PDB file of C-alpha atoms in Angstrom:
ATOM      1  CA  CYS A1277     -29.432 116.195  14.520  1.00 52.00           C
ATOM      2  CA  ARG A1278     -28.708 118.280  17.564  1.00 44.00           C
ATOM      3  CA  MET A1279     -29.537 115.356  19.508  1.00 42.00           C
ATOM      4  CA  LEU A1280     -27.209 112.233  17.287  1.00 43.00           C
ATOM      5  CA  CYS A1281     -24.180 115.699  17.622  1.00 45.00           C
ATOM      6  CA  LEU A1282     -24.944 115.492  21.497  1.00 37.00           C
ATOM      7  CA  MET A1283     -24.668 112.193  21.610  1.00 38.00           C
ATOM      8  CA  SER A1284     -21.803 112.145  19.143  1.00 42.00           C
ATOM      9  CA  VAL A1285     -20.105 114.100  21.426  1.00 34.00           C
ATOM     10  CA  VAL A1286     -20.217 111.999  24.936  1.00 34.00           C
ATOM     11  CA  ILE A1287     -19.508 108.899  23.544  1.00 34.00           C
ATOM     12  CA  VAL A1288     -16.072 110.317  22.322  1.00 37.00           C
ATOM     13  CA  SER A1289     -15.339 111.890  25.870  1.00 35.00           C
ATOM     14  CA  PHE A1290     -15.399 108.569  26.954  1.00 34.00           C
ATOM     15  CA  ALA A1291     -13.854 107.387  25.204  1.00 38.00           C
ATOM     16  CA  LEU A1292     -10.416 109.187  25.237  1.00 36.00           C
ATOM     17  CA  PRO A1293      -7.609 108.982  27.568  1.00 47.00           C
ATOM     18  CA  ARG A1294      -7.561 110.000  30.897  1.00 49.00           C
ATOM     19  CA  GLY A1295      -5.320 113.230  31.142  1.00 52.00           C
ATOM     20  CA  ALA A1296      -2.675 114.178  32.862  1.00 47.00           C
ATOM     21  CA  SER A1297      -4.092 116.620  34.339  1.00 55.00           C
ATOM     22  CA  ALA A1298      -6.392 114.436  35.378  1.00 72.00           C
ATOM     23  CA  TYR A1299      -4.558 112.885  37.679  1.00 85.00           C
ATOM     24  CA  THR A1300      -2.832 114.397  40.480  1.00 95.00           C
ATOM     25  CA  ALA A1301       0.291 116.178  40.825  1.00 96.00           C
ATOM     26  CA  ASP A1302       1.604 113.015  43.637  1.00 96.00           C
ATOM     27  CA  GLU A1303       0.053 110.571  41.377  1.00 95.00           C
ATOM     28  CA  GLN A1304       2.280 111.794  38.390  1.00 95.00           C
ATOM     29  CA  LEU A1305       5.545 112.389  39.905  1.00 96.00           C
ATOM     30  CA  ALA A1306       5.036 108.618  41.733  1.00 96.00           C
ATOM     31  CA  PHE A1307       4.896 107.372  37.841  1.00 96.00           C
ATOM     32  CA  ALA A1308       7.604 109.514  36.249  1.00 96.00           C
ATOM     33  CA  GLU A1309       9.708 107.906  39.651  1.00 96.00           C
ATOM     34  CA  HIS A1310       8.253 104.673  39.369  1.00 96.00           C
ATOM     35  CA  LEU A1311       9.366 104.706  35.568  1.00 96.00           C
ATOM     36  CA  ALA A1312      12.947 105.478  36.726  1.00 95.00           C
ATOM     37  CA  SER A1313      12.792 103.171  38.938  1.00 94.00           C
ATOM     38  CA  GLN A1314      12.870 100.117  36.262  1.00 94.00           C
ATOM     39  CA  GLY A1315      15.126 101.911  34.028  1.00 94.00           C
ATOM     40  CA  GLU A1316      12.929 103.342  31.343  1.00 96.00           C
ATOM     41  CA  ASP A1317      14.431 106.030  31.320  1.00 95.00           C
ATOM     42  CA  GLY A1318      13.385 107.385  28.232  1.00 95.00           C
ATOM     43  CA  SER A1319       9.909 107.260  29.336  1.00 97.00           C
ATOM     44  CA  ALA A1320      10.379 108.674  33.175  1.00 96.00           C
ATOM     45  CA  MET A1321      11.559 111.617  31.651  1.00 96.00           C
ATOM     46  CA  LEU A1322       8.598 112.092  29.756  1.00 96.00           C
ATOM     47  CA  GLU A1323       6.816 112.081  32.210  1.00 97.00           C
ATOM     48  CA  TYR A1324       8.301 113.849  34.821  1.00 96.00           C
ATOM     49  CA  ARG A1325       8.710 116.990  32.503  1.00 96.00           C
ATOM     50  CA  ARG A1326       4.750 116.423  32.179  1.00 95.00           C
ATOM     51  CA  PHE A1327       4.655 116.770  35.809  1.00 96.00           C
ATOM     52  CA  LEU A1328       6.501 119.691  35.993  1.00 95.00           C
ATOM     53  CA  PHE A1329       4.612 121.686  33.120  1.00 94.00           C
ATOM     54  CA  HIS A1330       1.640 120.863  35.221  1.00 94.00           C
ATOM     55  CA  HIS A1331       3.340 121.781  38.042  1.00 95.00           C
ATOM     56  CA  PRO A1332       6.031 123.938  38.194  1.00 93.00           C
ATOM     57  CA  SER A1333       5.228 125.117  41.928  1.00 93.00           C
ATOM     58  CA  HIS A1334       4.907 121.516  43.612  1.00 95.00           C
ATOM     59  CA  SER A1335       6.783 120.394  46.802  1.00 94.00           C
ATOM     60  CA  GLY A1336       8.523 117.866  44.335  1.00 95.00           C
ATOM     61  CA  ALA A1337       9.285 120.253  41.514  1.00 95.00           C
ATOM     62  CA  GLY A1338      12.488 120.952  41.908  1.00 94.00           C
ATOM     63  CA  ALA A1339      14.299 116.947  42.788  1.00 95.00           C
ATOM     64  CA  ALA A1340      12.383 116.091  39.424  1.00 96.00           C
ATOM     65  CA  HIS A1341      14.479 119.155  37.796  1.00 96.00           C
ATOM     66  CA  LEU A1342      17.311 117.606  38.882  1.00 96.00           C
ATOM     67  CA  MET A1343      16.175 113.912  37.631  1.00 97.00           C
ATOM     68  CA  VAL A1344      16.064 115.449  34.346  1.00 97.00           C
ATOM     69  CA  SER A1345      18.902 116.646  34.454  1.00 97.00           C
ATOM     70  CA  ARG A1346      20.423 113.389  35.142  1.00 97.00           C
ATOM     71  CA  LEU A1347      18.516 111.098  32.472  1.00 97.00           C
ATOM     72  CA  LEU A1348      20.157 113.453  30.237  1.00 98.00           C
ATOM     73  CA  ILE A1349      23.429 112.978  30.324  1.00 98.00           C
ATOM     74  CA  SER A1350      22.832 109.054  31.840  1.00 97.00           C
ATOM     75  CA  HIS A1351      20.186 108.551  29.701  1.00 96.00           C
ATOM     76  CA  ARG A1352      20.716 110.401  26.493  1.00 96.00           C
ATOM     77  CA  GLY A1353      24.865 111.351  27.197  1.00 97.00           C
ATOM     78  CA  ASP A1354      23.356 115.175  26.501  1.00 98.00           C
ATOM     79  CA  VAL A1355      25.515 117.021  29.093  1.00 98.00           C
ATOM     80  CA  GLU A1356      24.946 120.488  28.020  1.00 97.00           C
ATOM     81  CA  ALA A1357      21.090 119.732  27.776  1.00 98.00           C
ATOM     82  CA  ALA A1358      21.482 119.027  31.130  1.00 98.00           C
ATOM     83  CA  LYS A1359      23.379 122.176  32.077  1.00 98.00           C
ATOM     84  CA  ARG A1360      21.025 123.722  30.304  1.00 96.00           C
ATOM     85  CA  ALA A1361      18.517 122.496  32.215  1.00 96.00           C
ATOM     86  CA  LEU A1362      20.073 123.361  35.730  1.00 97.00           C
ATOM     87  CA  THR A1363      20.308 127.106  34.087  1.00 95.00           C
ATOM     88  CA  VAL A1364      16.579 127.187  33.562  1.00 94.00           C
ATOM     89  CA  MET A1365      16.044 125.765  37.344  1.00 94.00           C
ATOM     90  CA  GLN A1366      18.138 128.329  38.988  1.00 95.00           C
ATOM     91  CA  GLN A1367      15.949 130.858  37.187  1.00 94.00           C
ATOM     92  CA  GLN A1368      12.856 129.704  38.301  1.00 92.00           C
ATOM     93  CA  TYR A1369      13.263 129.131  41.633  1.00 93.00           C
ATOM     94  CA  PRO A1370      16.096 131.972  43.023  1.00 94.00           C
ATOM     95  CA  GLY A1371      17.422 131.675  46.205  1.00 94.00           C
ATOM     96  CA  THR A1372      16.192 128.579  46.957  1.00 95.00           C
ATOM     97  CA  THR A1373      17.286 125.098  48.181  1.00 95.00           C
ATOM     98  CA  ASP A1374      17.109 124.101  44.594  1.00 95.00           C
ATOM     99  CA  ALA A1375      18.309 126.195  43.267  1.00 96.00           C
ATOM    100  CA  GLN A1376      21.297 125.820  45.362  1.00 97.00           C
ATOM    101  CA  ARG A1377      21.558 122.037  44.748  1.00 97.00           C
ATOM    102  CA  ALA A1378      21.135 123.225  40.508  1.00 97.00           C
ATOM    103  CA  ALA A1379      24.342 125.543  41.286  1.00 97.00           C
ATOM    104  CA  GLN A1380      26.153 122.383  42.592  1.00 97.00           C
ATOM    105  CA  PHE A1381      24.903 120.262  40.294  1.00 98.00           C
ATOM    106  CA  VAL A1382      26.627 122.492  37.435  1.00 98.00           C
ATOM    107  CA  VAL A1383      29.764 123.266  39.768  1.00 98.00           C
ATOM    108  CA  PHE A1384      29.958 119.171  39.975  1.00 98.00           C
ATOM    109  CA  ILE A1385      29.152 118.346  35.868  1.00 98.00           C
ATOM    110  CA  ASP A1386      32.423 121.816  35.310  1.00 97.00           C
ATOM    111  CA  THR A1387      34.770 119.770  37.645  1.00 98.00           C
ATOM    112  CA  ASN A1388      34.127 116.450  36.033  1.00 98.00           C
ATOM    113  CA  GLY A1389      33.737 116.904  32.658  1.00 97.00           C
ATOM    114  CA  ASP A1390      37.627 115.721  31.348  1.00 98.00           C
ATOM    115  CA  PHE A1391      37.975 113.647  27.889  1.00 98.00           C
ATOM    116  CA  ASP A1392      34.953 115.473  26.616  1.00 98.00           C
ATOM    117  CA  ASN A1393      32.779 114.334  29.280  1.00 98.00           C
ATOM    118  CA  GLN A1394      32.968 111.158  28.388  1.00 98.00           C
ATOM    119  CA  PRO A1395      33.474 109.125  32.230  1.00 98.00           C
ATOM    120  CA  LEU A1396      30.922 111.706  33.075  1.00 98.00           C
ATOM    121  CA  VAL A1397      28.376 109.584  31.474  1.00 98.00           C
ATOM    122  CA  LEU A1398      29.808 106.662  32.423  1.00 98.00           C
ATOM    123  CA  TYR A1399      29.661 107.749  36.059  1.00 98.00           C
ATOM    124  CA  PHE A1400      25.685 108.703  35.762  1.00 97.00           C
ATOM    125  CA  LYS A1401      25.127 105.383  33.989  1.00 97.00           C
ATOM    126  CA  ALA A1402      26.309 103.256  36.469  1.00 98.00           C
ATOM    127  CA  ARG A1403      25.024 105.191  39.308  1.00 97.00           C
ATOM    128  CA  SER A1404      21.981 105.313  38.202  1.00 96.00           C
ATOM    129  CA  ALA A1405      21.789 101.195  37.649  1.00 96.00           C
ATOM    130  CA  ALA A1406      22.956 101.091  40.786  1.00 97.00           C
ATOM    131  CA  ALA A1407      19.809 103.197  41.944  1.00 94.00           C
ATOM    132  CA  ARG A1408      17.531 101.078  40.738  1.00 94.00           C
ATOM    133  CA  GLY A1409      19.620  97.655  41.727  1.00 95.00           C
ATOM    134  CA  SER A1410      20.619  96.624  38.464  1.00 97.00           C
ATOM    135  CA  TYR A1411      24.264  96.045  39.735  1.00 98.00           C
ATOM    136  CA  SER A1412      25.716  94.276  36.848  1.00 98.00           C
ATOM    137  CA  GLU A1413      25.343  96.713  34.407  1.00 97.00           C
ATOM    138  CA  ALA A1414      26.467  99.274  37.348  1.00 98.00           C
ATOM    139  CA  ALA A1415      29.818  97.275  37.695  1.00 98.00           C
ATOM    140  CA  GLY A1416      30.226  96.960  33.650  1.00 98.00           C
ATOM    141  CA  ASN A1417      29.790 100.778  33.545  1.00 98.00           C
ATOM    142  CA  PHE A1418      32.370 101.909  36.868  1.00 98.00           C
ATOM    143  CA  GLN A1419      35.246  99.067  35.042  1.00 98.00           C
ATOM    144  CA  ARG A1420      34.646 100.805  31.485  1.00 98.00           C
ATOM    145  CA  LEU A1421      35.436 104.306  32.967  1.00 98.00           C
ATOM    146  CA  LEU A1422      38.312 102.543  35.356  1.00 98.00           C
ATOM    147  CA  ASP A1423      39.508 100.637  32.318  1.00 98.00           C
ATOM    148  CA  GLN A1424      39.192 104.135  28.893  1.00 98.00           C
ATOM    149  CA  TYR A1425      39.500 106.627  31.131  1.00 98.00           C
ATOM    150  CA  PRO A1426      42.306 105.907  34.384  1.00 97.00           C
ATOM    151  CA  ARG A1427      43.216 109.476  34.280  1.00 97.00           C
ATOM    152  CA  ALA A1428      40.003 111.095  34.497  1.00 98.00           C
ATOM    153  CA  ARG A1429      38.908 113.562  37.527  1.00 98.00           C
ATOM    154  CA  LEU A1430      35.573 110.983  38.063  1.00 98.00           C
ATOM    155  CA  ALA A1431      38.294 108.183  39.037  1.00 98.00           C
ATOM    156  CA  GLY A1432      38.591 108.057  42.571  1.00 97.00           C
ATOM    157  CA  ASP A1433      35.205 108.579  43.202  1.00 98.00           C
ATOM    158  CA  THR A1434      34.397 106.063  40.488  1.00 98.00           C
ATOM    159  CA  GLN A1435      36.587 103.448  42.812  1.00 98.00           C
ATOM    160  CA  TYR A1436      34.713 104.361  46.164  1.00 98.00           C
ATOM    161  CA  GLU A1437      31.821 104.098  44.499  1.00 98.00           C
ATOM    162  CA  TYR A1438      32.494 100.204  42.935  1.00 98.00           C
ATOM    163  CA  GLY A1439      34.130  99.717  45.982  1.00 98.00           C
ATOM    164  CA  ARG A1440      31.000  99.881  47.646  1.00 98.00           C
ATOM    165  CA  MET A1441      28.872  98.247  45.446  1.00 98.00           C
ATOM    166  CA  LEU A1442      30.487  95.512  45.783  1.00 98.00           C
ATOM    167  CA  ILE A1443      30.800  94.826  49.400  1.00 97.00           C
ATOM    168  CA  ASP A1444      27.322  96.207  49.956  1.00 97.00           C
ATOM    169  CA  ASP A1445      25.403  94.491  47.175  1.00 98.00           C
ATOM    170  CA  MET A1446      26.862  91.803  45.322  1.00 98.00           C
ATOM    171  CA  ASN A1447      28.653  90.229  47.810  1.00 96.00           C
ATOM    172  CA  GLN A1448      32.505  90.436  46.879  1.00 97.00           C
ATOM    173  CA  PRO A1449      34.253  92.022  49.910  1.00 96.00           C
ATOM    174  CA  GLN A1450      38.017  91.142  47.951  1.00 94.00           C
ATOM    175  CA  ARG A1451      36.964  92.593  45.167  1.00 96.00           C
ATOM    176  CA  GLY A1452      35.717  95.501  47.118  1.00 97.00           C
ATOM    177  CA  ALA A1453      38.146  95.872  49.377  1.00 96.00           C
ATOM    178  CA  GLN A1454      40.779  95.997  46.630  1.00 96.00           C
ATOM    179  CA  MET A1455      38.829  98.693  44.701  1.00 97.00           C
ATOM    180  CA  MET A1456      39.027 100.490  48.351  1.00 97.00           C
ATOM    181  CA  SER A1457      42.730  99.915  49.027  1.00 96.00           C
ATOM    182  CA  ASN A1458      43.461 101.457  44.997  1.00 97.00           C
ATOM    183  CA  PHE A1459      40.746 104.625  46.352  1.00 98.00           C
ATOM    184  CA  LEU A1460      43.382 104.875  49.494  1.00 97.00           C
ATOM    185  CA  ALA A1461      46.760 104.819  47.967  1.00 96.00           C
ATOM    186  CA  GLN A1462      45.962 107.446  44.864  1.00 95.00           C
ATOM    187  CA  ASN A1463      43.640 109.326  47.460  1.00 95.00           C
ATOM    188  CA  PRO A1464      44.974 109.256  50.884  1.00 93.00           C
ATOM    189  CA  ASN A1465      43.306 112.931  52.156  1.00 93.00           C
ATOM    190  CA  ASP A1466      39.673 112.856  50.065  1.00 96.00           C
ATOM    191  CA  ALA A1467      36.607 113.226  52.307  1.00 96.00           C
ATOM    192  CA  LYS A1468      36.207 109.668  51.771  1.00 97.00           C
ATOM    193  CA  ALA A1469      39.027 108.330  52.708  1.00 97.00           C
ATOM    194  CA  PRO A1470      37.697 107.633  56.503  1.00 97.00           C
ATOM    195  CA  ASP A1471      34.794 105.606  54.797  1.00 98.00           C
ATOM    196  CA  ALA A1472      37.113 103.914  52.471  1.00 98.00           C
ATOM    197  CA  ARG A1473      39.476 102.288  55.409  1.00 97.00           C
ATOM    198  CA  TYR A1474      36.366 101.302  57.659  1.00 97.00           C
ATOM    199  CA  TYR A1475      34.904  98.929  54.142  1.00 97.00           C
ATOM    200  CA  LEU A1476      38.247  97.886  54.313  1.00 95.00           C
ATOM    201  CA  ALA A1477      38.536  96.896  57.939  1.00 95.00           C
ATOM    202  CA  VAL A1478      34.734  95.225  58.034  1.00 94.00           C
ATOM    203  CA  VAL A1479      36.448  93.143  55.082  1.00 95.00           C
ATOM    204  CA  GLN A1480      39.356  92.149  57.056  1.00 93.00           C
ATOM    205  CA  GLU A1481      37.370  91.481  60.289  1.00 91.00           C
ATOM    206  CA  GLN A1482      34.389  89.792  58.726  1.00 88.00           C
ATOM    207  CA  GLN A1483      36.749  87.747  55.984  1.00 83.00           C
ATOM    208  CA  GLY A1484      38.945  85.318  57.834  1.00 69.00           C
ATOM    209  CA  GLY A1485      41.518  87.432  58.256  1.00 68.00           C
ATOM    210  CA  SER A1486      43.838  88.169  61.255  1.00 72.00           C
ATOM    211  CA  PRO A1487      42.206  89.682  63.862  1.00 81.00           C
ATOM    212  CA  ASP A1488      45.026  92.357  64.612  1.00 88.00           C
ATOM    213  CA  THR A1489      44.938  93.670  61.066  1.00 91.00           C
ATOM    214  CA  ALA A1490      41.548  94.176  61.098  1.00 93.00           C
ATOM    215  CA  ARG A1491      42.439  95.827  64.681  1.00 94.00           C
ATOM    216  CA  GLN A1492      45.215  97.702  63.567  1.00 95.00           C
ATOM    217  CA  THR A1493      42.829  99.515  60.645  1.00 95.00           C
ATOM    218  CA  TYR A1494      40.572 100.483  63.021  1.00 96.00           C
ATOM    219  CA  GLN A1495      42.517 102.090  65.651  1.00 96.00           C
ATOM    220  CA  GLN A1496      43.857 103.782  62.451  1.00 96.00           C
ATOM    221  CA  ILE A1497      40.675 105.632  61.802  1.00 97.00           C
ATOM    222  CA  VAL A1498      40.166 106.770  65.252  1.00 97.00           C
ATOM    223  CA  THR A1499      43.822 107.779  65.150  1.00 96.00           C
ATOM    224  CA  GLN A1500      44.397 109.627  62.063  1.00 95.00           C
ATOM    225  CA  TYR A1501      40.059 110.512  61.488  1.00 96.00           C
ATOM    226  CA  PRO A1502      39.399 111.651  65.385  1.00 95.00           C
ATOM    227  CA  ASN A1503      36.177 113.190  64.623  1.00 94.00           C
ATOM    228  CA  SER A1504      34.355 111.410  61.393  1.00 96.00           C
ATOM    229  CA  ASP A1505      31.542 109.253  61.833  1.00 97.00           C
ATOM    230  CA  ALA A1506      33.959 106.680  60.330  1.00 97.00           C
ATOM    231  CA  ALA A1507      36.396 106.906  63.939  1.00 97.00           C
ATOM    232  CA  ARG A1508      33.022 106.611  66.162  1.00 97.00           C
ATOM    233  CA  ARG A1509      32.342 103.407  64.108  1.00 97.00           C
ATOM    234  CA  ALA A1510      35.801 102.211  64.433  1.00 97.00           C
ATOM    235  CA  GLN A1511      35.532 102.803  68.571  1.00 96.00           C
ATOM    236  CA  GLU A1512      32.626 100.778  68.433  1.00 96.00           C
ATOM    237  CA  ARG A1513      34.272  97.919  66.559  1.00 93.00           C
ATOM    238  CA  LEU A1514      37.603  97.732  68.993  1.00 94.00           C
ATOM    239  CA  GLY A1515      34.277  97.727  71.217  1.00 93.00           C
ATOM    240  CA  ALA A1516      33.418  94.661  70.013  1.00 90.00           C
ATOM    241  CA  MET A1517      36.517  92.646  69.395  1.00 85.00           C
TER     242      MET A1517
END
């Protein structure tokens, strides 16, 4: 009987699936990141949490905490749970860069939580979809935000990110340029204004418009935002025209 029991334990041990702790920290984190990249948000959140449970001091733990918070918003629409997770992160890593990033995220959430957080949820859904290359899904969420909440605090950021995606990723430069024009009309002093105007100039130059119009826009960037990276790039374009 003793021999039979011993053989049973050995057989069961080989039949059990490999436990999470048997994987290296990097393997666990990579698996969570892969799931997120495939749009399997619920499973990704579970694996990020499993990784954090087993490896709370890993160098990637801060980024994993932030991803869990983002997924709580984009996948579950639970903004309050995301804030609680970020608070725990600040307590767990006091005085670190990760704690600072968590604090900044909380400020972003609080600043853009108007309309009962609904624009915020749509914004993170769109950004999450865009990050994994699901541009049509991202465009739908961006457009829904602008249609339903045109006065939301995130409307300007949405116009810029939507316009950039239309130009860079969806080969719709004219729509993208119109989105950038709308953004500039409503947010002329925004920190992203130089880049938005640069996108507009590139579309003017490359889409068969008047070279003079593009040249004027590039010159406007150089004059209006002389110390910006957009001004440096605009100057290079002017030199090549």
